[in-house]
Amino acid sequence: MPVRKAIHEFKRLSLQAFSNQDSKGPSLFRHSAQFLFSHRYKGEGLNSALQAAFGRQPLLFGPNEYSTSEKVKVGVLAAVPGGRRPYLFTNYSRNPTSPDNDYLVREDDLADEMRCWEAARSTAAAPTYFPPYYHEAKRQPYIDGAVHRNNPIQILEEERRAIWKDKAPPDILLSIGTGIQIGADGTPKDVARAQKTAMRLRWKGLRGRLAVGLDVIQSTLDCNRQWDEFVSAVEWDRHTHRVCHRLNIGLKERPPKLDDVDAIDDLRDKARRYMRPDHASYLNDRYPSAHKHIVAVAQRLVAALFYFEAIHINEDERCIGFLHCRLSRSMRSNFRHLLSEGPTFRVCHKIRGGNWCSSIFRPNFDDRTFSGRIIFQIRSKHRVIEMTLPRWGGSWERISGFSGPQS
């Protein structure tokens, strides 16, 4: 779906979701109840919007009208009111990791599985804004999983390791923020006061509500803090650490509230200005600007489209195989456009003395199979395949480490 259409659909869904306001009681009591006990909006508007977007019947897990051989693994987080852990609803299954500490929810009866719209409704039930979603089959209410993991990157990494056992590093770990307030120096604004308030209310069981509904600044900082903690924890694994990226925009004002639908266009314009090449300040000191960071992420994603499959190794250590592109066969025009950019590949070998030598390839890709045959001499067991495009300015990126497409 094009970005422009995605923005339009999101605005339409938001307008419908936030149209059915709960007007119980006097105004003063209503605002107090919203913070402590109740919610601002009824669930009917959100239910209808999600049912229109996903349909009423398709299951998140199991065969449905969206099932294909190229299905992308999807998971959303929810929580139980008053619970101490998040729950993960997915469109895939895997072996349990632990009988007592596994986030994944899987039902014995397929009919009891979450429908797509129900999973979306559960993870969208932000405390103080929407009531919990009660799932009849499970006899369980669910709320937004952000009350436990405002940034679910750690759970994502645990899932990756549980699904793919080959210990290959990820192609990229990308986290996308929704904006954070910055000070005059371009760094995240100090919110020590909000943090102290959060700690005082922790004993009342309101920590999750506070993060989602009371202080937007604190919520966005929680996302960044959880990301920073994750990146620090994987620093020992240089292959994983170097592909960790978090994109975000700095806002001079407080980020808009969750239900401020009228602020979407203004927020989009601010994001565009922040992402321009001539915008100097940026949250991530590894890059001079947000634009440069996006370019780096885009190059990493393009390179990750390709992977190598070895077919045969001769007695003289010549490797014969194919470079494949992961793009769906329905994206033939996109693949042809990518080839028109002139991709170049090289096989790099680590030889004696720690030096690297490389062989350059420009394979002839078949636009029916999205594959191109290459042959190279094996010089060492330490080797990688990289690619570049002319407009990358001499920068090379490793292609995917997987030996085949991952469904």
mmCIF file of C-alpha atoms in Angstrom:
data_model
loop_
_atom_site.group_PDB
_atom_site.id
_atom_site.type_symbol
_atom_site.label_atom_id
_atom_site.label_comp_id
_atom_site.label_asym_id
_atom_site.label_seq_id
_atom_site.Cartn_x
_atom_site.Cartn_y
_atom_site.Cartn_z
ATOM 1 C CA MET A 1 0.000 0.000 0.000
ATOM 2 C CA PRO A 2 1.442 3.431 -0.919
ATOM 3 C CA VAL A 3 2.306 5.677 2.027
ATOM 4 C CA ARG A 4 -0.155 8.345 0.905
ATOM 5 C CA LYS A 5 -3.014 5.835 0.917
ATOM 6 C CA ALA A 6 -1.891 4.399 4.269
ATOM 7 C CA ILE A 7 -2.047 7.883 5.824
ATOM 8 C CA HIS A 8 -5.516 8.420 4.368
ATOM 9 C CA GLU A 9 -6.754 5.079 5.726
ATOM 10 C CA PHE A 10 -5.248 5.769 9.149
ATOM 11 C CA LYS A 11 -6.988 9.146 9.356
ATOM 12 C CA ARG A 12 -10.291 7.605 8.325
ATOM 13 C CA LEU A 13 -9.959 4.856 10.921
ATOM 14 C CA SER A 14 -8.959 7.354 13.630
ATOM 15 C CA LEU A 15 -11.920 9.623 12.948
ATOM 16 C CA GLN A 16 -14.297 6.702 13.299
ATOM 17 C CA ALA A 17 -12.559 5.271 16.367
ATOM 18 C CA PHE A 18 -12.601 8.557 18.287
ATOM 19 C CA SER A 19 -16.121 9.578 17.284
ATOM 20 C CA ASN A 20 -18.089 7.800 19.995
ATOM 21 C CA GLN A 21 -17.295 9.676 23.201
ATOM 22 C CA ASP A 22 -18.455 8.358 26.559
ATOM 23 C CA SER A 23 -20.414 11.176 28.199
ATOM 24 C CA LYS A 24 -21.337 9.639 31.531
ATOM 25 C CA GLY A 25 -21.606 11.990 34.465
ATOM 26 C CA PRO A 26 -20.645 15.648 34.991
ATOM 27 C CA SER A 27 -17.626 17.036 33.193
ATOM 28 C CA LEU A 28 -15.387 17.308 36.276
ATOM 29 C CA PHE A 29 -16.168 13.776 37.390
ATOM 30 C CA ARG A 30 -15.734 12.502 33.845
ATOM 31 C CA HIS A 31 -12.169 13.846 33.595
ATOM 32 C CA SER A 32 -11.278 12.407 37.004
ATOM 33 C CA ALA A 33 -12.774 9.058 36.088
ATOM 34 C CA GLN A 34 -10.862 9.025 32.814
ATOM 35 C CA PHE A 35 -7.564 9.236 34.665
ATOM 36 C CA LEU A 36 -8.329 6.884 37.524
ATOM 37 C CA PHE A 37 -10.935 4.364 36.515
ATOM 38 C CA SER A 38 -12.799 4.876 33.260
ATOM 39 C CA HIS A 39 -12.269 5.684 29.606
ATOM 40 C CA ARG A 40 -13.036 8.586 27.337
ATOM 41 C CA TYR A 41 -14.480 6.722 24.344
ATOM 42 C CA LYS A 42 -16.843 3.848 23.877
ATOM 43 C CA GLY A 43 -15.543 0.825 22.020
ATOM 44 C CA GLU A 44 -18.191 0.678 19.294
ATOM 45 C CA GLY A 45 -16.544 3.210 16.996
ATOM 46 C CA LEU A 46 -13.166 1.487 17.212
ATOM 47 C CA ASN A 47 -14.781 -1.925 16.723
ATOM 48 C CA SER A 48 -16.575 -0.802 13.567
ATOM 49 C CA ALA A 49 -13.473 0.875 12.153
ATOM 50 C CA LEU A 50 -11.315 -2.221 12.649
ATOM 51 C CA GLN A 51 -13.972 -4.576 11.298
ATOM 52 C CA ALA A 52 -14.216 -2.422 8.178
ATOM 53 C CA ALA A 53 -10.431 -2.471 7.790
ATOM 54 C CA PHE A 54 -9.784 -6.182 8.447
ATOM 55 C CA GLY A 55 -13.183 -7.826 7.952
ATOM 56 C CA ARG A 56 -15.216 -9.519 10.659
ATOM 57 C CA GLN A 57 -14.207 -13.144 10.080
ATOM 58 C CA PRO A 58 -10.527 -13.582 9.046
ATOM 59 C CA LEU A 59 -8.462 -15.187 11.805
ATOM 60 C CA LEU A 60 -5.071 -13.773 12.708
ATOM 61 C CA PHE A 61 -3.682 -17.319 12.930
ATOM 62 C CA GLY A 62 -4.833 -19.992 10.520
ATOM 63 C CA PRO A 63 -6.053 -20.034 6.923
ATOM 64 C CA ASN A 64 -7.882 -16.954 5.711
ATOM 65 C CA GLU A 65 -8.391 -14.910 2.560
ATOM 66 C CA TYR A 66 -5.048 -13.159 3.101
ATOM 67 C CA SER A 67 -3.008 -16.376 3.392
ATOM 68 C CA THR A 68 -0.164 -16.745 0.887
ATOM 69 C CA SER A 69 3.050 -18.723 0.635
ATOM 70 C CA GLU A 70 4.910 -15.448 1.252
ATOM 71 C CA LYS A 71 3.126 -14.555 4.486
ATOM 72 C CA VAL A 72 5.024 -12.122 6.672
ATOM 73 C CA LYS A 73 5.160 -12.966 10.360
ATOM 74 C CA VAL A 74 3.092 -10.488 12.368
ATOM 75 C CA GLY A 75 2.593 -10.123 16.104
ATOM 76 C CA VAL A 76 0.826 -7.613 18.350
ATOM 77 C CA LEU A 77 1.068 -7.149 22.104
ATOM 78 C CA ALA A 78 -1.806 -6.964 24.551
ATOM 79 C CA ALA A 79 -2.129 -7.224 28.314
ATOM 80 C CA VAL A 80 -4.652 -8.234 30.947
ATOM 81 C CA PRO A 81 -5.892 -5.460 33.272
ATOM 82 C CA GLY A 82 -3.935 -5.775 36.494
ATOM 83 C CA GLY A 83 -1.631 -8.409 34.994
ATOM 84 C CA ARG A 84 2.148 -8.442 35.220
ATOM 85 C CA ARG A 85 3.122 -9.572 31.721
ATOM 86 C CA PRO A 86 2.254 -8.905 28.068
ATOM 87 C CA TYR A 87 0.586 -11.390 25.739
ATOM 88 C CA LEU A 88 1.612 -11.897 22.121
ATOM 89 C CA PHE A 89 -0.964 -12.617 19.405
ATOM 90 C CA THR A 90 0.584 -13.769 16.118
ATOM 91 C CA ASN A 91 -0.253 -15.109 12.670
ATOM 92 C CA TYR A 92 2.342 -17.879 13.097
ATOM 93 C CA SER A 93 3.076 -20.685 15.520
ATOM 94 C CA ARG A 94 6.263 -22.072 17.038
ATOM 95 C CA ASN A 95 7.398 -24.438 19.762
ATOM 96 C CA PRO A 96 6.904 -23.134 23.318
ATOM 97 C CA THR A 97 10.004 -21.525 24.811
ATOM 98 C CA SER A 98 8.989 -21.916 28.460
ATOM 99 C CA PRO A 99 5.865 -23.309 30.145
ATOM 100 C CA ASP A 100 5.671 -20.384 32.578
ATOM 101 C CA ASN A 101 7.223 -17.470 30.720
ATOM 102 C CA ASP A 102 6.112 -17.663 27.088
ATOM 103 C CA TYR A 103 4.373 -14.568 25.738
ATOM 104 C CA LEU A 104 2.846 -16.348 22.743
ATOM 105 C CA VAL A 105 -0.876 -17.107 22.997
ATOM 106 C CA ARG A 106 -2.048 -20.139 21.027
ATOM 107 C CA GLU A 107 -5.433 -21.852 21.431
ATOM 108 C CA ASP A 108 -6.142 -25.595 21.301
ATOM 109 C CA ASP A 109 -9.238 -24.957 19.204
ATOM 110 C CA LEU A 110 -8.677 -22.919 16.033
ATOM 111 C CA ALA A 111 -12.178 -21.458 16.371
ATOM 112 C CA ASP A 112 -11.094 -19.771 19.618
ATOM 113 C CA GLU A 113 -8.195 -17.934 17.981
ATOM 114 C CA MET A 114 -8.271 -14.152 17.725
ATOM 115 C CA ARG A 115 -9.656 -12.656 14.562
ATOM 116 C CA CYS A 116 -7.525 -9.983 12.921
ATOM 117 C CA TRP A 117 -9.773 -7.155 14.036
ATOM 118 C CA GLU A 118 -9.970 -8.567 17.582
ATOM 119 C CA ALA A 119 -6.185 -8.660 17.931
ATOM 120 C CA ALA A 120 -6.022 -5.076 16.665
ATOM 121 C CA ARG A 121 -8.817 -4.074 19.061
ATOM 122 C CA SER A 122 -6.995 -5.645 22.012
ATOM 123 C CA THR A 123 -3.692 -3.906 21.352
ATOM 124 C CA ALA A 124 -5.510 -0.609 20.656
ATOM 125 C CA ALA A 125 -7.345 -0.588 24.003
ATOM 126 C CA ALA A 126 -5.224 2.187 25.501
ATOM 127 C CA PRO A 127 -6.232 2.710 29.148
ATOM 128 C CA THR A 128 -8.185 5.936 29.803
ATOM 129 C CA TYR A 129 -9.104 6.138 26.106
ATOM 130 C CA PHE A 130 -10.887 2.866 25.278
ATOM 131 C CA PRO A 131 -12.467 0.139 27.399
ATOM 132 C CA PRO A 132 -10.751 -3.262 27.433
ATOM 133 C CA TYR A 133 -11.719 -5.673 24.695
ATOM 134 C CA TYR A 134 -13.505 -8.710 26.099
ATOM 135 C CA HIS A 135 -12.832 -11.845 24.060
ATOM 136 C CA GLU A 136 -15.782 -14.173 24.468
ATOM 137 C CA ALA A 137 -13.988 -17.408 23.545
ATOM 138 C CA LYS A 138 -11.175 -16.759 26.011
ATOM 139 C CA ARG A 139 -13.452 -15.088 28.575
ATOM 140 C CA GLN A 140 -10.710 -12.568 29.084
ATOM 141 C CA PRO A 141 -10.456 -8.757 28.805
ATOM 142 C CA TYR A 142 -7.411 -7.313 27.041
ATOM 143 C CA ILE A 143 -5.802 -3.872 26.941
ATOM 144 C CA ASP A 144 -2.884 -2.276 25.124
ATOM 145 C CA GLY A 145 0.373 -4.168 25.707
ATOM 146 C CA ALA A 146 2.206 -0.838 26.000
ATOM 147 C CA VAL A 147 1.412 -0.849 29.711
ATOM 148 C CA HIS A 148 4.209 -3.434 29.981
ATOM 149 C CA ARG A 149 6.330 -2.949 26.862
ATOM 150 C CA ASN A 150 5.943 0.452 25.262
ATOM 151 C CA ASN A 151 8.701 -0.597 22.879
ATOM 152 C CA PRO A 152 8.459 -4.367 22.252
ATOM 153 C CA ILE A 153 11.918 -4.709 20.691
ATOM 154 C CA GLN A 154 13.148 -7.182 23.329
ATOM 155 C CA ILE A 155 10.175 -9.480 22.731
ATOM 156 C CA LEU A 156 10.736 -9.211 18.979
ATOM 157 C CA GLU A 157 14.358 -10.305 19.407
ATOM 158 C CA GLU A 158 13.346 -13.214 21.637
ATOM 159 C CA GLU A 159 10.810 -14.293 19.016
ATOM 160 C CA ARG A 160 13.409 -14.098 16.259
ATOM 161 C CA ARG A 161 15.761 -16.365 18.165
ATOM 162 C CA ALA A 162 12.927 -18.783 18.978
ATOM 163 C CA ILE A 163 11.798 -19.052 15.341
ATOM 164 C CA TRP A 164 15.133 -19.146 13.516
ATOM 165 C CA LYS A 165 17.570 -21.496 15.211
ATOM 166 C CA ASP A 166 20.484 -21.031 12.787
ATOM 167 C CA LYS A 167 22.005 -18.246 14.947
ATOM 168 C CA ALA A 168 22.398 -16.028 11.888
ATOM 169 C CA PRO A 169 22.313 -12.315 12.745
ATOM 170 C CA PRO A 170 19.253 -10.329 11.657
ATOM 171 C CA ASP A 171 19.374 -8.301 8.463
ATOM 172 C CA ILE A 172 18.067 -5.264 10.338
ATOM 173 C CA LEU A 173 16.292 -4.417 13.596
ATOM 174 C CA LEU A 174 14.246 -1.297 12.934
ATOM 175 C CA SER A 175 12.224 0.605 15.532
ATOM 176 C CA ILE A 176 10.108 3.581 14.437
ATOM 177 C CA GLY A 177 9.042 6.230 16.941
ATOM 178 C CA THR A 178 6.059 8.571 16.796
ATOM 179 C CA GLY A 179 7.872 11.744 17.835
ATOM 180 C CA ILE A 180 9.526 12.962 21.022
ATOM 181 C CA GLN A 181 9.754 16.429 22.544
ATOM 182 C CA ILE A 182 13.187 18.018 22.337
ATOM 183 C CA GLY A 183 14.823 21.004 23.973
ATOM 184 C CA ALA A 184 16.608 23.944 22.377
ATOM 185 C CA ASP A 185 19.742 21.827 21.892
ATOM 186 C CA GLY A 186 17.853 19.185 19.900
ATOM 187 C CA THR A 187 18.095 16.473 22.577
ATOM 188 C CA PRO A 188 15.101 14.840 24.327
ATOM 189 C CA LYS A 189 13.535 17.147 26.889
ATOM 190 C CA ASP A 190 14.151 16.483 30.572
ATOM 191 C CA VAL A 191 11.021 15.100 32.182
ATOM 192 C CA ALA A 192 12.292 14.346 35.659
ATOM 193 C CA ARG A 193 9.080 15.734 37.140
ATOM 194 C CA ALA A 194 6.927 13.350 35.122
ATOM 195 C CA GLN A 195 9.169 10.456 36.098
ATOM 196 C CA LYS A 196 8.814 11.290 39.802
ATOM 197 C CA THR A 197 5.041 11.439 39.400
ATOM 198 C CA ALA A 198 5.101 8.045 37.719
ATOM 199 C CA MET A 199 7.060 6.534 40.591
ATOM 200 C CA ARG A 200 4.676 7.968 43.206
ATOM 201 C CA LEU A 201 1.711 6.418 41.415
ATOM 202 C CA ARG A 202 3.339 3.047 40.796
ATOM 203 C CA TRP A 203 2.031 1.614 44.069
ATOM 204 C CA LYS A 204 -1.517 2.473 43.050
ATOM 205 C CA GLY A 205 -1.268 0.281 39.975
ATOM 206 C CA LEU A 206 -1.526 3.313 37.701
ATOM 207 C CA ARG A 207 1.902 3.098 36.077
ATOM 208 C CA GLY A 208 0.544 1.630 32.848
ATOM 209 C CA ARG A 209 -2.290 4.142 32.693
ATOM 210 C CA LEU A 210 0.117 6.994 33.258
ATOM 211 C CA ALA A 211 2.430 5.903 30.454
ATOM 212 C CA VAL A 212 -0.397 5.740 27.948
ATOM 213 C CA GLY A 213 -2.919 8.289 29.062
ATOM 214 C CA LEU A 214 -1.477 10.873 31.459
ATOM 215 C CA ASP A 215 1.852 12.065 30.120
ATOM 216 C CA VAL A 216 2.712 11.604 26.464
ATOM 217 C CA ILE A 217 6.274 12.789 27.014
ATOM 218 C CA GLN A 218 6.910 10.104 29.607
ATOM 219 C CA SER A 219 5.434 7.510 27.271
ATOM 220 C CA THR A 220 7.729 8.418 24.394
ATOM 221 C CA LEU A 221 10.723 8.473 26.702
ATOM 222 C CA ASP A 222 9.821 4.979 27.900
ATOM 223 C CA CYS A 223 10.017 3.839 24.266
ATOM 224 C CA ASN A 224 13.451 5.378 23.835
ATOM 225 C CA ARG A 225 14.688 4.098 27.183
ATOM 226 C CA GLN A 226 13.617 0.539 26.384
ATOM 227 C CA TRP A 227 15.321 0.813 22.999
ATOM 228 C CA ASP A 228 18.546 2.124 24.555
ATOM 229 C CA GLU A 229 18.517 -0.683 27.108
ATOM 230 C CA PHE A 230 18.091 -3.254 24.354
ATOM 231 C CA VAL A 231 20.901 -1.819 22.222
ATOM 232 C CA SER A 232 23.203 -1.788 25.248
ATOM 233 C CA ALA A 233 22.301 -5.402 26.030
ATOM 234 C CA VAL A 234 23.273 -6.620 22.524
ATOM 235 C CA GLU A 235 26.455 -4.564 22.310
ATOM 236 C CA TRP A 236 28.504 -7.741 22.818
ATOM 237 C CA ASP A 237 27.041 -9.122 19.565
ATOM 238 C CA ARG A 238 28.598 -6.773 17.015
ATOM 239 C CA HIS A 239 26.707 -8.292 14.072
ATOM 240 C CA THR A 240 23.343 -7.589 15.717
ATOM 241 C CA HIS A 241 24.411 -4.296 17.256
ATOM 242 C CA ARG A 242 25.458 -2.751 13.939
ATOM 243 C CA VAL A 243 22.044 -3.360 12.314
ATOM 244 C CA CYS A 244 20.003 -1.769 15.127
ATOM 245 C CA HIS A 245 18.206 1.378 13.978
ATOM 246 C CA ARG A 246 15.595 3.581 15.619
ATOM 247 C CA LEU A 247 14.009 6.332 13.537
ATOM 248 C CA ASN A 248 12.235 9.172 15.302
ATOM 249 C CA ILE A 249 11.489 12.867 14.920
ATOM 250 C CA GLY A 250 12.172 15.649 17.402
ATOM 251 C CA LEU A 251 9.262 17.956 18.246
ATOM 252 C CA LYS A 252 9.628 21.362 19.868
ATOM 253 C CA GLU A 253 6.155 21.014 21.359
ATOM 254 C CA ARG A 254 4.615 18.185 23.335
ATOM 255 C CA PRO A 255 3.521 15.350 21.014
ATOM 256 C CA PRO A 256 -0.223 15.429 20.280
ATOM 257 C CA LYS A 257 -2.548 13.352 22.395
ATOM 258 C CA LEU A 258 -3.692 9.984 21.170
ATOM 259 C CA ASP A 259 -7.151 11.257 20.208
ATOM 260 C CA ASP A 260 -6.051 14.536 18.604
ATOM 261 C CA VAL A 261 -6.941 13.447 15.077
ATOM 262 C CA ASP A 262 -6.886 17.032 13.797
ATOM 263 C CA ALA A 263 -3.146 17.159 14.549
ATOM 264 C CA ILE A 264 -2.256 14.390 12.069
ATOM 265 C CA ASP A 265 -1.655 16.707 9.110
ATOM 266 C CA ASP A 266 0.425 19.125 11.170
ATOM 267 C CA LEU A 267 2.481 16.253 12.600
ATOM 268 C CA ARG A 268 3.064 14.913 9.092
ATOM 269 C CA ASP A 269 4.312 18.334 7.936
ATOM 270 C CA LYS A 270 6.659 18.608 10.920
ATOM 271 C CA ALA A 271 8.015 15.143 10.197
ATOM 272 C CA ARG A 272 8.674 16.082 6.574
ATOM 273 C CA ARG A 273 10.581 19.209 7.608
ATOM 274 C CA TYR A 274 12.587 17.262 10.173
ATOM 275 C CA MET A 275 13.509 14.634 7.577
ATOM 276 C CA ARG A 276 14.740 17.094 4.956
ATOM 277 C CA PRO A 277 18.416 16.824 3.928
ATOM 278 C CA ASP A 278 19.104 20.396 5.068
ATOM 279 C CA HIS A 279 17.765 19.863 8.610
ATOM 280 C CA ALA A 280 20.850 19.868 10.820
ATOM 281 C CA SER A 281 19.977 18.579 14.304
ATOM 282 C CA TYR A 282 19.062 14.948 14.912
ATOM 283 C CA LEU A 283 18.396 12.716 17.897
ATOM 284 C CA ASN A 284 20.937 10.072 16.872
ATOM 285 C CA ASP A 285 24.518 11.331 17.034
ATOM 286 C CA ARG A 286 25.687 8.499 14.742
ATOM 287 C CA TYR A 287 24.163 10.408 11.825
ATOM 288 C CA PRO A 288 24.363 14.106 10.920
ATOM 289 C CA SER A 289 20.661 14.261 10.069
ATOM 290 C CA ALA A 290 17.475 12.234 10.030
ATOM 291 C CA HIS A 291 17.691 12.157 6.235
ATOM 292 C CA LYS A 292 21.113 10.489 6.345
ATOM 293 C CA HIS A 293 19.775 7.912 8.781
ATOM 294 C CA ILE A 294 16.815 7.105 6.542
ATOM 295 C CA VAL A 295 19.180 6.671 3.594
ATOM 296 C CA ALA A 296 21.273 4.226 5.645
ATOM 297 C CA VAL A 297 18.164 2.256 6.632
ATOM 298 C CA ALA A 298 16.908 2.210 3.033
ATOM 299 C CA GLN A 299 20.235 0.847 1.778
ATOM 300 C CA ARG A 300 20.191 -1.865 4.439
ATOM 301 C CA LEU A 301 16.640 -2.863 3.475
ATOM 302 C CA VAL A 302 17.465 -2.997 -0.240
ATOM 303 C CA ALA A 303 20.519 -5.189 0.370
ATOM 304 C CA ALA A 304 18.445 -7.494 2.590
ATOM 305 C CA LEU A 305 16.185 -8.231 -0.387
ATOM 306 C CA PHE A 306 18.928 -10.444 -1.834
ATOM 307 C CA TYR A 307 20.299 -13.750 -0.575
ATOM 308 C CA PHE A 308 22.648 -16.407 -1.970
ATOM 309 C CA GLU A 309 21.896 -20.084 -2.474
ATOM 310 C CA ALA A 310 24.881 -22.372 -3.071
ATOM 311 C CA ILE A 311 24.122 -25.173 -5.549
ATOM 312 C CA HIS A 312 27.446 -26.954 -5.940
ATOM 313 C CA ILE A 313 31.099 -26.698 -4.884
ATOM 314 C CA ASN A 314 33.624 -28.249 -7.267
ATOM 315 C CA GLU A 315 36.778 -30.100 -6.280
ATOM 316 C CA ASP A 316 38.799 -26.996 -7.128
ATOM 317 C CA GLU A 317 36.762 -24.995 -4.570
ATOM 318 C CA ARG A 318 34.662 -23.172 -7.133
ATOM 319 C CA CYS A 319 31.218 -22.350 -5.755
ATOM 320 C CA ILE A 320 28.246 -22.293 -8.104
ATOM 321 C CA GLY A 321 25.002 -20.769 -6.942
ATOM 322 C CA PHE A 322 22.260 -18.220 -7.406
ATOM 323 C CA LEU A 323 21.553 -14.768 -6.081
ATOM 324 C CA HIS A 324 17.828 -14.505 -5.372
ATOM 325 C CA CYS A 325 15.605 -11.509 -4.702
ATOM 326 C CA ARG A 326 12.855 -11.802 -2.073
ATOM 327 C CA LEU A 327 10.400 -9.492 -3.810
ATOM 328 C CA SER A 328 7.027 -11.053 -4.506
ATOM 329 C CA ARG A 329 6.476 -12.181 -8.088
ATOM 330 C CA SER A 330 3.616 -9.693 -8.239
ATOM 331 C CA MET A 331 6.242 -6.932 -7.910
ATOM 332 C CA ARG A 332 7.942 -7.596 -11.245
ATOM 333 C CA SER A 333 7.871 -3.919 -12.230
ATOM 334 C CA ASN A 334 9.581 -3.020 -8.937
ATOM 335 C CA PHE A 335 12.217 -5.686 -9.543
ATOM 336 C CA ARG A 336 12.894 -4.388 -13.042
ATOM 337 C CA HIS A 337 13.231 -0.865 -11.695
ATOM 338 C CA LEU A 338 15.736 -2.101 -9.109
ATOM 339 C CA LEU A 339 17.769 -3.812 -11.844
ATOM 340 C CA SER A 340 17.709 -0.616 -13.907
ATOM 341 C CA GLU A 341 19.565 1.049 -11.027
ATOM 342 C CA GLY A 342 22.578 -1.138 -11.858
ATOM 343 C CA PRO A 343 23.242 -3.261 -8.740
ATOM 344 C CA THR A 344 26.759 -4.651 -8.357
ATOM 345 C CA PHE A 345 27.691 -7.538 -6.063
ATOM 346 C CA ARG A 346 30.988 -8.686 -4.619
ATOM 347 C CA VAL A 347 32.116 -11.758 -2.696
ATOM 348 C CA CYS A 348 34.585 -10.783 0.032
ATOM 349 C CA HIS A 349 36.984 -13.343 1.531
ATOM 350 C CA LYS A 350 39.025 -12.868 4.677
ATOM 351 C CA ILE A 351 42.529 -14.173 3.939
ATOM 352 C CA ARG A 352 45.812 -14.372 5.802
ATOM 353 C CA GLY A 353 46.794 -11.352 7.824
ATOM 354 C CA GLY A 354 43.171 -10.340 8.295
ATOM 355 C CA ASN A 355 42.980 -8.727 4.868
ATOM 356 C CA TRP A 356 39.974 -9.010 2.587
ATOM 357 C CA CYS A 357 39.921 -9.744 -1.124
ATOM 358 C CA SER A 358 36.860 -9.555 -3.320
ATOM 359 C CA SER A 359 35.423 -10.625 -6.661
ATOM 360 C CA ILE A 360 32.964 -8.346 -8.476
ATOM 361 C CA PHE A 361 29.780 -9.665 -10.138
ATOM 362 C CA ARG A 362 26.991 -8.164 -12.206
ATOM 363 C CA PRO A 363 24.750 -11.202 -12.684
ATOM 364 C CA ASN A 364 22.118 -11.439 -15.380
ATOM 365 C CA PHE A 365 18.887 -11.792 -13.426
ATOM 366 C CA ASP A 366 15.915 -13.682 -14.820
ATOM 367 C CA ASP A 367 12.848 -11.498 -14.263
ATOM 368 C CA ARG A 368 10.654 -14.603 -14.068
ATOM 369 C CA THR A 369 12.527 -16.211 -11.168
ATOM 370 C CA PHE A 370 14.221 -13.050 -9.803
ATOM 371 C CA SER A 371 17.479 -15.042 -9.730
ATOM 372 C CA GLY A 372 20.955 -14.697 -11.218
ATOM 373 C CA ARG A 373 23.712 -17.332 -11.457
ATOM 374 C CA ILE A 374 27.214 -16.592 -10.137
ATOM 375 C CA ILE A 375 30.428 -18.627 -9.812
ATOM 376 C CA PHE A 376 33.301 -17.704 -7.532
ATOM 377 C CA GLN A 377 36.464 -19.212 -6.104
ATOM 378 C CA ILE A 378 36.337 -20.024 -2.391
ATOM 379 C CA ARG A 379 39.405 -18.498 -0.745
ATOM 380 C CA SER A 380 38.480 -18.851 2.930
ATOM 381 C CA LYS A 381 35.664 -19.972 5.203
ATOM 382 C CA HIS A 382 35.115 -16.348 6.244
ATOM 383 C CA ARG A 383 33.225 -14.702 3.408
ATOM 384 C CA VAL A 384 30.333 -12.340 2.854
ATOM 385 C CA ILE A 385 28.442 -11.096 -0.181
ATOM 386 C CA GLU A 386 27.783 -7.377 -0.473
ATOM 387 C CA MET A 387 25.992 -5.145 -2.945
ATOM 388 C CA THR A 388 25.983 -1.518 -3.982
ATOM 389 C CA LEU A 389 24.126 0.824 -6.302
ATOM 390 C CA PRO A 390 25.742 3.695 -8.245
ATOM 391 C CA ARG A 391 23.852 6.309 -6.232
ATOM 392 C CA TRP A 392 25.108 4.877 -2.935
ATOM 393 C CA GLY A 393 28.352 6.763 -3.422
ATOM 394 C CA GLY A 394 30.682 3.795 -2.991
ATOM 395 C CA SER A 395 28.921 2.376 0.065
ATOM 396 C CA TRP A 396 28.491 -1.417 0.223
ATOM 397 C CA GLU A 397 25.932 -3.380 2.237
ATOM 398 C CA ARG A 398 25.849 -7.068 3.102
ATOM 399 C CA ILE A 399 23.048 -9.020 1.510
ATOM 400 C CA SER A 400 20.848 -11.229 3.662
ATOM 401 C CA GLY A 401 22.582 -13.892 5.700
ATOM 402 C CA PHE A 402 19.817 -16.418 5.159
ATOM 403 C CA SER A 403 20.391 -19.238 2.693
ATOM 404 C CA GLY A 404 16.825 -19.104 1.445
ATOM 405 C CA PRO A 405 13.565 -17.178 1.723
ATOM 406 C CA GLN A 406 12.050 -17.107 5.195
ATOM 407 C CA SER A 407 8.292 -17.515 5.228
#
